[in-house]
Amino acid sequence: MGDDGKGDGMKVRGLEDLKKLREEGLTRIYPDQVKITVGMATCGISAGANRVYEAIREGIEKEKLSIILAKSGCLGFCQREPLVDVWRPGFPRIIYEEMTPEKGVELLGEIFNGGLKKEWALCRMEEEVLFFEDEPLRYKIESGLEDRDAIPLYQDVGFYRKQLKIALRNCGYIDPESIEDYIARGGYFTLYKVLNEMKPEEIIEEAKRSGLRGRGGAGFPTGRKWESCRRAEGDKRYVVCNADEGDPGAYMDRSVLEGDPHSVLEGMLIGAYAIGAHEGYIYVRNEYPLAVKNMGTAIKKAEEMGLLGEDILGSGFDFTIKINRGGGAFVAGESTALMASIEGYVAEPRAKHIHTVESGLWDRPTNLNNVETWANVPVIVEKGADWYNKIGTEGSKGTKIFSLVGKINNTGLIEVPMGMTLREVIYDIGEGIPEGKQFKAVQTGGPSGGCIPDKLLDLPVDFDELTKVGSMMGSGGMIVMDESTCMVDVAKYFTDFLKDESCGKCTSCRDGTLRMYEILDNITKGKGKEGDIELLEELAWVTAEASLCALGQTAPNPVLSTIRYFRDEYEAHIRDKKCPAKVCNELLTFTIDPEACIACLKCKKLCPVEAITGEKKVPHEIDQSICIKCGTCREVCPVDAVRVE
Amino acid sequence: MADKEMVRFAIDGQEVEAEKGTMLLPVALEYGFEIPHLCYHEAVSPYGACRLCLVEVTKRGRTRLTTSCNYPVDEGIDVTTDSEDIQRARRMILELLLARAPHSERIKKLAYEAGIKETRFSLMDVGDCILCGLCERVCREVVGADAISFISRGDKRDVGPPFADPIACIACGACVYICPTDCIKMEERGDERTIVKWNRTLKMQECKSCGKPFAPLFQLNWIIDKVNLPKDFYDLCPVCRAGR
């Protein structure tokens, strides 16, 4: 395997070596020349960042410009990708949004001429918060750049203003493939301190006092878990990182792994030292190729430098990490199923009457935490429990990453202090609902979370509050829905997902979710009958109470929460055979407004049953006796002339 | 032998005693408590799939519903076998199972006893299989042939030989015997034995004395290899061997 030569053969033995690497990293991140960084996480790439990167690279080569071109992870504002970040000595850092290859090349000329290209800028940064320094790092900005004020400051952009990035502290700031970049922002200094100055018990105490709770969904206190694992009897202990993120529309863990893999490694190293483990596993889904690649690179670099392996930093502590790629089952994210999968068996949960901290992987004490939990650890240990436990609410400390998606103006990855209200998240960070539509509900916690209505928008977001209203924190999905969303259809969508992704072992989960799906499907097709809501509630109760693992126990949440807050919609479907949101095609009547119709023949051509009559210049009409309510005409009409009732 | 640690606890108010870590269901059955169950069998490890053996266990002040077949008993736990919640859960589980296995006498009886005459759910065309996993466990743990396994997940979960190829099945019939819904049938025609569900047909060995076919040749050779028996060990059928 090739190597870039940097740090080749160099083992980090102590503080001086780390400081040297830090200097190296600082010159990489803040060089004395222009540096252009393209956000190349999966969100950036899917928006075309690869092409932007290539165009800029060619431009630099062609003009023989003395510009460094680099890659970074995700800065969170996925909707505005591709994001390009320009560092110029004497200038603020400027983040450009929605870049294209053409704009990339033009930007090079602008930089050459000393311009700012204000109109493409998302924001400018003049300082950075570093958790490992007392003062923020302020860039030296030359005078005479007053027109920069036309570009909003990073901390004044609505999307970023209320965020506090701890787990995401390095995402978008560093090259995830560079260990020097990570060290430059304080990385591995905490590990050094831990191995040289702290006893395992002290770290556990710090973790306990910090109030950190597992970010994978269940919210179990991390320090207590570590303590139980350390105390459990066994010849060998394991630590595991759960990166089997499978919620539709959620990508918190992916972004951390892609953008800052060393933060997870350092967290695991600290945890392993506290617990007394010498072997670790990262279980990551194979559908995350970039996360697997970046984590693989990070492990290799850390091994080369002696930050993983034997006698780490000369302390005598040994620790190795292996990556285990998951095969795509949602249930493999359940801790016992995940361990079964690592052992080579089918990912199927087992009874936890004996906890995994006592008997987990290969029946040995095993401590499993989620990616985000591990990424928080170095900061907590560095800044101390008293710093961390001041952030958040009484029962939920610190911050939480959410992927804010759906019918919202600003979609992206956000990290906010626990206790922020849903209203602040949706209206301040998300800046509201597009097209002037009404907010209807927000679904939190992934597929088995609940839908929370507008009357609860002032709910502070933390583990306990979300559970109280029939939803959950889960791993951090947040899907916003507007008035055009049918809540029965939503319940059906998630129940469909869960009936497919149940492992199928427990009768109550396998057949419970299947039967709930069948009833919901019938309701959306106009075949609902009196008693369906009660039967759904009965099934939901058994699915939750009689099933073994968290998947089954939480699977009814979408059904129960939509019945609880949107019962009238169910009743409209069942009794009046109407879908108030006009989503369920079978319950709609499609007609064409002759005033609005431009007689373009589009719908006529595409109607699969030839139910539409009309000629050019003759408004079209739908024959209701033939119409199968497929909705094609509504989709293709260029002027929205198809009415539904 | 090391001393067995015995624990005392209560089932429906009656004090009982058992070795620590034993599973609750067999202890309860031993003491004469009636707990319906389908996926449990003393010959194989507990699995907890059918969820019918639910009981309420109170431990350190916390009460919850849990399957008794895979619950290890502990000192001082308080077990209830027949609360309202348990009955409510059992009834729904039986209703769900009845839709899977409408022809199974055992399920019909259990459902009837729980007060369920018919299921509200559409009947499934799955040949009465309730996916309890007893066939898979007996094949793997007792027989050692490991010829079948669970396939796929969710509502598409099934049980059968991998890739529908019953190459490792020795047609011993252990799965037929253990299946609680009688959904695995064995047929013998002439000198052939078929396990219908796995689509496995094997030729049977004819007894060198009476000439009757008595067991699949593949199975006999498999046993001879497995336990290192003389090659001619199974030349005679069990009847002729006994009479020799």
XYZ file of N, CA and C in Angstrom, chain A residues 42-258:
651
model
N -20.750 12.503 1.858
C -21.717 11.924 0.919
C -22.738 12.961 0.452
N -23.158 13.840 1.365
C -24.152 14.853 0.973
C -23.579 15.791 -0.090
N -22.307 16.179 0.069
C -21.661 17.039 -0.915
C -21.511 16.338 -2.251
N -21.032 15.109 -2.188
C -20.790 14.356 -3.417
C -22.085 14.162 -4.194
N -23.181 13.856 -3.468
C -24.437 13.630 -4.190
C -24.958 14.921 -4.809
N -24.509 16.062 -4.301
C -24.917 17.341 -4.908
C -23.944 17.768 -6.012
N -22.916 16.978 -6.258
C -22.003 17.277 -7.364
C -20.634 17.788 -6.949
N -20.234 17.578 -5.687
C -18.958 18.104 -5.212
C -17.751 17.531 -5.957
N -17.886 16.281 -6.395
C -16.768 15.676 -7.144
C -16.420 16.482 -8.385
N -17.464 16.892 -9.107
C -17.241 17.642 -10.348
C -16.692 19.032 -10.046
N -17.186 19.618 -8.964
C -16.670 20.937 -8.568
C -15.181 20.811 -8.223
N -14.846 19.782 -7.475
C -13.465 19.562 -7.052
C -12.555 19.401 -8.289
N -13.016 18.563 -9.226
C -12.227 18.306 -10.436
C -12.026 19.584 -11.255
N -13.092 20.365 -11.401
C -13.012 21.604 -12.190
C -12.008 22.561 -11.554
N -12.050 22.673 -10.220
C -11.111 23.575 -9.546
C -9.683 23.042 -9.693
N -9.541 21.726 -9.555
C -8.206 21.132 -9.679
C -7.607 21.418 -11.062
N -8.438 21.210 -12.103
C -7.964 21.473 -13.468
C -7.616 22.935 -13.653
N -8.477 23.800 -13.102
C -8.248 25.248 -13.209
C -6.923 25.645 -12.576
N -6.631 25.101 -11.408
C -5.384 25.425 -10.703
C -4.193 24.957 -11.519
N -4.331 23.741 -12.072
C -3.247 23.158 -12.859
C -2.980 23.956 -14.123
N -4.087 24.302 -14.798
C -3.987 25.007 -16.075
C -3.312 26.362 -15.900
N -3.736 27.086 -14.884
C -3.198 28.434 -14.672
C -1.942 28.418 -13.801
N -1.520 27.219 -13.419
C -0.344 27.068 -12.550
C -0.435 27.982 -11.326
N -1.610 27.914 -10.665
C -1.839 28.759 -9.497
C -1.233 28.105 -8.263
N -0.768 28.956 -7.374
C -0.210 28.422 -6.142
C -1.320 28.364 -5.089
N -2.212 27.412 -5.292
C -3.367 27.260 -4.405
C -3.423 25.810 -3.946
N -3.669 25.617 -2.670
C -3.818 24.256 -2.142
C -5.280 23.863 -2.272
N -5.515 22.650 -2.749
C -6.884 22.164 -2.861
C -7.068 21.008 -1.875
N -8.106 21.066 -1.070
C -8.297 20.042 -0.037
C -9.745 19.582 0.025
N -9.933 18.498 0.762
C -11.294 17.956 0.965
C -11.626 17.999 2.447
N -12.914 18.160 2.731
C -13.321 18.085 4.140
C -14.647 17.344 4.241
N -15.102 17.144 5.469
C -16.398 16.505 5.686
C -17.529 17.511 5.561
N -18.633 17.219 6.240
C -19.866 17.989 6.056
C -19.979 19.100 7.090
N -20.259 20.318 6.606
C -20.466 21.459 7.511
C -21.912 21.540 7.983
N -22.701 20.581 7.573
C -24.054 20.477 8.103
C -25.168 20.996 7.213
N -24.875 22.033 6.444
C -25.941 22.666 5.665
C -26.107 21.943 4.330
N -26.609 20.728 4.413
C -26.634 19.846 3.245
C -27.426 20.422 2.086
N -28.452 21.198 2.402
C -29.292 21.745 1.343
C -28.509 22.679 0.424
N -27.481 23.333 0.957
C -26.730 24.307 0.165
C -25.481 23.709 -0.468
N -25.322 22.384 -0.370
C -24.177 21.738 -1.000
C -24.246 21.920 -2.515
N -23.139 21.822 -3.228
C -21.777 21.693 -2.725
C -21.280 22.995 -2.080
N -20.640 22.820 -0.911
C -20.052 23.946 -0.211
C -18.553 23.979 -0.482
N -18.063 25.185 -0.742
C -16.629 25.365 -0.982
C -16.129 26.435 -0.019
N -15.041 26.119 0.644
C -14.539 26.958 1.721
C -13.189 27.530 1.266
N -13.065 28.851 1.292
C -11.820 29.467 0.822
C -11.074 30.134 1.978
N -9.873 29.688 2.176
C -8.987 30.250 3.202
C -7.937 31.096 2.486
N -7.847 32.364 2.882
C -6.807 33.237 2.319
C -6.159 33.984 3.465
N -4.863 33.971 3.583
C -4.229 34.727 4.656
C -4.674 36.190 4.579
N -5.078 36.752 5.710
C -5.515 38.142 5.748
C -7.000 38.326 5.473
N -7.679 37.253 5.064
C -9.103 37.325 4.741
C -9.896 36.512 5.772
N -11.202 36.802 5.871
C -12.021 35.839 6.619
C -12.137 34.564 5.789
N -12.441 33.469 6.472
C -12.736 32.241 5.704
C -14.117 32.420 5.114
N -14.275 32.147 3.843
C -15.597 32.324 3.234
C -16.127 30.981 2.730
N -17.376 30.690 3.093
C -18.015 29.461 2.639
C -18.954 29.822 1.492
N -18.719 29.243 0.345
C -19.579 29.470 -0.816
C -20.563 28.319 -0.948
N -21.812 28.676 -1.326
C -22.857 27.648 -1.370
C -23.270 27.337 -2.802
N -23.902 26.183 -2.940
C -24.465 25.741 -4.221
C -23.500 25.965 -5.375
N -22.308 25.461 -5.211
C -21.274 25.660 -6.224
C -21.450 24.687 -7.387
N -20.960 25.125 -8.538
C -20.970 24.287 -9.740
C -19.549 24.288 -10.278
N -19.230 23.374 -11.208
C -17.876 23.382 -11.784
C -17.547 24.753 -12.395
N -18.521 25.365 -13.098
C -18.289 26.653 -13.748
C -18.000 27.738 -12.703
N -18.836 27.732 -11.643
C -18.638 28.721 -10.598
C -17.282 28.501 -9.918
N -16.878 27.258 -9.808
C -15.583 26.935 -9.183
C -14.447 27.582 -9.940
N -14.497 27.449 -11.271
C -13.426 28.014 -12.096
C -13.440 29.543 -12.010
N -14.659 30.109 -12.049
C -14.778 31.558 -11.973
C -14.252 32.088 -10.638
N -14.488 31.303 -9.602
C -14.040 31.694 -8.263
C -12.518 31.826 -8.207
N -11.842 30.934 -8.964
C -10.376 30.997 -8.996
C -9.902 32.356 -9.489
N -10.559 32.842 -10.562
C -10.198 34.155 -11.116
C -10.454 35.265 -10.111
N -11.573 35.147 -9.421
C -11.962 36.139 -8.425
C -10.920 36.200 -7.290
N -10.507 35.001 -6.862
C -9.501 34.942 -5.794
C -8.202 35.593 -6.280
N -7.826 35.287 -7.527
C -6.600 35.824 -8.120
C -6.624 37.356 -8.105
N -7.858 37.877 -8.337
C -7.995 39.335 -8.362
C -8.266 39.947 -6.985
N -8.274 39.136 -5.967
C -8.486 39.643 -4.611
C -9.929 39.955 -4.282
N -10.876 39.466 -5.099
C -12.291 39.747 -4.850
C -12.904 38.768 -3.859
N -14.148 39.065 -3.476
C -14.809 38.242 -2.466
C -15.921 37.349 -3.018
N -16.447 37.731 -4.180
C -17.585 37.014 -4.788
C -18.711 36.860 -3.757
N -19.116 38.027 -3.236
C -20.080 38.062 -2.139
C -21.382 37.329 -2.453
N -21.820 37.451 -3.717
C -23.157 36.949 -4.036
C -23.266 35.413 -3.947
N -22.126 34.725 -3.978
C -22.199 33.258 -3.868
C -21.958 32.775 -2.438
N -21.645 33.716 -1.570
C -21.210 33.297 -0.240
C -22.384 32.954 0.663
N -22.242 31.878 1.406
C -23.212 31.529 2.439
C -22.891 32.318 3.704
N -21.627 32.348 4.049
C -21.231 33.058 5.263
C -19.718 33.232 5.296
N -19.270 34.016 6.260
C -17.837 34.154 6.477
C -17.516 33.799 7.925
N -16.328 33.309 8.131
C -15.902 32.998 9.496
C -14.713 33.864 9.821
N -14.705 34.444 11.020
C -13.548 35.240 11.433
C -12.888 34.647 12.662
N -13.552 33.634 13.223
C -12.939 32.926 14.353
C -13.497 31.520 14.435
N -12.804 30.672 15.175
C -13.263 29.300 15.363
C -13.230 28.978 16.838
N -14.231 28.204 17.296
C -14.212 27.750 18.684
C -13.410 26.460 18.746
N -12.408 26.433 19.597
C -11.644 25.212 19.800
C -11.856 24.780 21.239
N -12.343 23.558 21.440
C -12.642 23.126 22.798
C -11.388 22.956 23.641
N -10.263 22.846 22.958
C -9.050 22.539 23.697
C -8.222 23.791 23.985
N -8.803 24.943 23.654
C -8.135 26.216 23.955
C -9.134 27.067 24.736
N -8.626 27.967 25.564
C -9.525 28.828 26.332
C -10.154 29.900 25.449
N -9.383 30.382 24.491
C -9.842 31.474 23.633
C -10.171 30.934 22.251
N -11.177 31.529 21.597
C -11.404 31.135 20.197
C -10.203 31.530 19.333
N -10.022 30.788 18.269
C -8.926 31.113 17.350
C -9.416 32.209 16.403
N -8.831 33.433 16.526
C -9.277 34.543 15.670
C -8.327 34.663 14.485
N -8.919 34.737 13.307
C -8.081 34.881 12.108
C -7.570 36.319 12.039
N -6.368 36.473 11.475
C -5.833 37.832 11.286
C -6.411 38.369 9.982
N -7.227 39.411 10.117
C -7.860 39.959 8.916
C -7.317 41.351 8.637
N -6.878 41.530 7.399
C -6.293 42.824 7.017
C -7.366 43.909 6.993
N -6.932 45.141 7.204
C -7.882 46.230 7.086
C -8.165 46.472 5.606
N -9.208 47.196 5.335
C -9.549 47.500 3.947
C -10.418 46.445 3.298
N -11.003 45.566 4.121
C -11.897 44.551 3.558
C -13.327 44.786 4.036
N -13.680 46.105 4.103
C -14.972 46.444 4.704
C -16.148 45.837 3.936
N -15.985 45.645 2.647
C -17.134 45.108 1.898
C -17.432 43.650 2.268
N -16.585 43.069 3.096
C -16.877 41.719 3.558
C -18.142 41.681 4.430
N -18.509 42.870 4.985
C -19.679 42.920 5.858
C -20.968 42.524 5.136
N -20.927 42.572 3.826
C -22.106 42.152 3.061
C -22.336 40.641 3.185
N -21.293 39.929 3.604
C -21.430 38.475 3.798
C -21.718 38.230 5.278
N -22.798 37.521 5.594
C -23.106 37.333 7.015
C -22.051 36.478 7.722
N -21.858 36.785 8.975
C -20.970 35.961 9.779
C -21.601 34.586 10.003
N -20.768 33.588 10.098
C -21.219 32.209 10.333
C -22.225 32.163 11.482
N -21.863 32.820 12.584
C -22.713 32.726 13.781
C -23.979 33.567 13.671
N -24.124 34.333 12.569
C -25.356 35.096 12.355
C -26.299 34.425 11.356
N -25.823 33.349 10.728
C -26.681 32.634 9.783
C -27.708 31.844 10.585
N -28.974 31.980 10.207
C -30.050 31.336 10.969
C -29.786 29.872 11.248
N -29.323 29.189 10.237
C -29.105 27.754 10.364
C -28.069 27.415 11.436
N -27.066 28.294 11.589
C -25.972 27.977 12.507
C -26.099 28.657 13.873
N -26.878 29.757 13.954
C -26.836 30.628 15.125
C -27.014 29.898 16.449
N -27.996 29.010 16.507
C -28.303 28.385 17.796
C -27.623 27.019 17.982
N -26.742 26.681 17.058
C -26.109 25.371 17.177
C -24.908 25.416 18.117
N -24.631 24.259 18.704
C -23.430 24.110 19.511
C -22.814 22.770 19.104
N -21.671 22.851 18.449
C -21.118 21.624 17.880
C -20.024 21.044 18.772
N -20.343 19.921 19.399
C -19.351 19.211 20.200
C -18.932 17.932 19.460
N -19.913 17.064 19.207
C -19.591 15.834 18.468
C -19.181 16.166 17.026
N -19.738 17.238 16.496
C -19.429 17.613 15.106
C -18.327 18.673 15.043
N -17.546 18.806 16.132
C -16.614 19.936 16.245
C -15.632 20.072 15.091
N -15.243 18.953 14.507
C -14.237 19.035 13.441
C -14.800 18.837 12.037
N -16.077 18.418 11.959
C -16.639 18.105 10.642
C -16.699 19.371 9.787
N -16.079 19.307 8.638
C -16.048 20.464 7.755
C -14.845 21.363 7.991
N -14.129 21.140 9.096
C -12.954 21.967 9.383
C -11.648 21.279 9.027
N -11.700 19.952 8.998
C -10.440 19.232 8.762
C -10.573 18.268 7.594
N -9.435 17.864 7.098
C -9.383 16.800 6.103
C -9.481 15.485 6.882
N -10.584 14.744 6.698
C -10.774 13.550 7.524
C -9.689 12.492 7.318
N -8.952 12.592 6.220
C -7.896 11.605 5.979
C -6.569 12.005 6.608
N -6.545 13.181 7.235
C -5.293 13.650 7.810
C -5.327 13.589 9.337
N -4.455 12.788 9.896
C -4.387 12.692 11.357
C -3.774 13.971 11.926
N -2.907 14.636 11.142
C -2.291 15.884 11.599
C -3.350 16.973 11.782
N -4.325 17.004 10.850
C -5.407 17.978 10.974
C -6.160 17.769 12.284
N -6.429 16.496 12.579
C -7.176 16.190 13.816
C -6.356 16.607 15.039
N -5.079 16.307 14.996
C -4.215 16.654 16.128
C -4.102 18.176 16.264
N -4.111 18.879 15.120
C -3.992 20.341 15.150
C -5.139 20.968 15.946
N -6.319 20.341 15.864
C -7.463 20.890 16.608
C -7.604 20.253 17.982
N -6.502 19.763 18.505
C -6.479 19.271 19.888
C -6.612 17.770 20.032
N -6.762 17.077 18.918
C -6.973 15.640 18.971
C -5.800 14.871 19.555
N -6.116 13.806 20.258
C -5.182 12.866 20.884
C -4.413 13.461 22.055
N -4.558 14.778 22.313
C -3.929 15.337 23.517
C -4.666 14.837 24.764
N -5.993 14.672 24.619
C -6.766 14.149 25.753
C -6.352 12.711 26.047
N -6.156 11.946 24.982
C -5.712 10.564 25.178
C -4.382 10.541 25.927
N -3.494 11.445 25.545
C -2.192 11.516 26.208
C -2.379 11.785 27.705
N -3.252 12.747 27.973
C -3.505 13.106 29.375
C -4.102 11.914 30.140
N -5.043 11.249 29.502
C -5.720 10.113 30.132
C -4.719 9.011 30.469
N -3.879 8.661 29.500
C -2.957 7.536 29.693
C -1.866 7.869 30.703
N -1.530 9.154 30.825
C -0.418 9.516 31.695
C -0.820 10.050 33.058
N -2.009 10.629 33.103
C -2.339 11.309 34.355
C -3.594 10.797 35.036
N -4.363 9.951 34.362
C -5.655 9.586 34.961
C -5.771 8.092 35.211
N -6.428 7.754 36.295
C -6.737 6.350 36.582
C -8.055 6.016 35.884
N -8.221 4.742 35.478
C -9.487 4.362 34.835
C -10.701 4.790 35.658
N -10.636 4.609 36.958
C -11.786 4.959 37.812
C -12.118 6.452 37.731
N -11.082 7.267 37.591
C -11.324 8.716 37.490
C -12.082 9.056 36.209
N -11.722 8.355 35.130
C -12.399 8.626 33.843
C -13.867 8.216 33.953
N -14.095 7.054 34.549
C -15.475 6.578 34.706
C -16.268 7.577 35.555
N -15.644 8.068 36.603
C -16.291 9.038 37.478
C -16.663 10.309 36.685
N -15.720 10.735 35.870
C -15.930 11.930 35.033
C -17.113 11.681 34.074
N -17.114 10.511 33.450
C -18.191 10.167 32.510
C -19.528 10.125 33.234
N -19.526 9.573 34.446
C -20.782 9.493 35.201
C -21.275 10.895 35.566
N -20.367 11.711 36.081
C -20.765 13.050 36.514
C -21.173 13.958 35.344
N -20.652 13.640 34.175
C -20.979 14.477 33.013
C -22.458 14.346 32.643
N -23.073 13.216 33.030
C -24.478 13.002 32.689
C -24.684 12.530 31.260
N -23.603 12.171 30.580
C -23.729 11.725 29.189
C -24.583 10.464 29.120
N -25.573 10.489 28.222
C -26.414 9.311 27.985
C -26.243 8.863 26.551
N -26.357 7.541 26.350
C -26.087 6.942 25.040
C -26.878 7.593 23.924
N -26.172 7.954 22.853
C -26.814 8.665 21.745
C -27.416 7.745 20.698
N -27.354 6.427 20.938
C -27.888 5.496 19.944
C -29.402 5.397 19.988
N -30.003 5.845 21.078
C -31.456 5.804 21.144
C -31.984 5.540 22.537
N -31.394 4.577 23.235
C -31.962 4.185 24.528
C -31.620 5.187 25.622
N -30.530 5.913 25.463
C -30.191 6.946 26.437
C -29.698 6.412 27.764
N -29.076 5.251 27.773
C -28.547 4.701 29.024
C -27.320 5.508 29.456
N -27.190 5.787 30.771
C -26.039 6.586 31.216
C -24.704 5.902 30.880
N -23.886 6.600 30.119
C -22.657 6.014 29.585
C -21.676 5.619 30.696
N -21.482 6.493 31.662
C -20.531 6.201 32.723
C -20.904 4.954 33.515
N -22.204 4.794 33.767
C -22.647 3.610 34.511
C -22.412 2.339 33.713
N -22.609 2.441 32.401
C -22.370 1.285 31.547
C -20.889 0.903 31.600
N -20.017 1.901 31.497
C -18.576 1.644 31.553
C -18.190 0.979 32.875
N -18.788 1.509 33.946
C -18.461 0.994 35.270
C -18.869 -0.477 35.411
N -20.101 -0.798 34.948
C -20.555 -2.188 35.032
C -19.647 -3.091 34.217
N -19.228 -2.617 33.069
C -18.381 -3.447 32.213
C -17.011 -3.649 32.855
N -16.483 -2.594 33.456
C -15.180 -2.712 34.097
C -15.237 -3.713 35.252
N -16.380 -3.703 35.983
C -16.501 -4.568 37.159
C -16.850 -6.013 36.803
N -17.378 -6.226 35.593
C -17.820 -7.572 35.231
C -16.632 -8.525 35.170
N -16.909 -9.788 35.523
C -15.834 -10.777 35.504
C -15.583 -11.285 34.098
N -14.318 -11.443 33.748
C -13.999 -11.979 32.434
C -12.521 -11.828 32.153
N -12.005 -12.739 31.316
C -10.573 -12.692 31.009
C -10.272 -11.614 29.978
N -11.315 -11.171 29.300
C -11.133 -10.252 28.181
C -12.376 -9.400 28.083
N -12.214 -8.155 27.699
C -13.364 -7.263 27.533
C -13.306 -6.651 26.139
N -14.442 -6.272 25.639
C -14.481 -5.615 24.329
C -15.197 -4.270 24.410
N -14.774 -3.350 23.557
C -15.603 -2.170 23.336
C -16.054 -2.186 21.871
N -17.268 -1.730 21.661
C -17.843 -1.764 20.319
C -18.414 -0.388 19.996
N -18.224 0.005 18.756
C -18.847 1.233 18.281
C -19.971 0.853 17.326
N -21.182 1.249 17.671
C -22.330 0.952 16.828
C -22.491 2.044 15.773
N -22.166 1.689 14.540
C -22.315 2.626 13.421
C -23.242 2.020 12.376
N -24.213 1.246 12.861
C -25.143 0.604 11.929
C -26.390 1.464 11.792
N -26.182 2.685 11.385
C -27.272 3.649 11.312
C -28.192 3.300 10.147
N -29.440 2.958 10.461
C -30.323 2.498 9.384
C -31.626 3.243 9.253
N -31.817 4.310 10.021
C -33.081 5.034 9.944
C -33.206 5.741 8.602
N -34.392 5.620 7.948
C -34.548 6.355 6.697
C -34.424 7.867 6.965
N -33.625 8.537 6.174
C -33.519 9.992 6.286
C -32.641 10.491 7.411
N -31.875 9.602 8.046
C -31.014 10.047 9.142
C -29.561 9.671 8.849
N -28.651 10.604 9.148
C -27.253 10.340 8.770
C -26.272 11.022 9.715
N -26.599 11.001 11.010
C -25.739 11.619 12.015
C -24.388 10.899 12.076
N -24.463 9.579 12.230
C -23.242 8.801 12.408
C -22.381 8.818 11.140
N -23.064 8.749 10.013
C -22.330 8.765 8.744
C -21.461 10.013 8.645
N -22.036 11.153 8.994
C -21.289 12.402 8.870
C -20.088 12.446 9.805
N -20.246 11.921 11.018
C -19.115 11.912 11.948
C -18.017 10.986 11.421
N -18.402 9.808 10.975
C -17.400 8.856 10.473
C -16.700 9.392 9.233
N -17.474 10.035 8.370
C -16.881 10.559 7.133
C -16.025 11.791 7.394
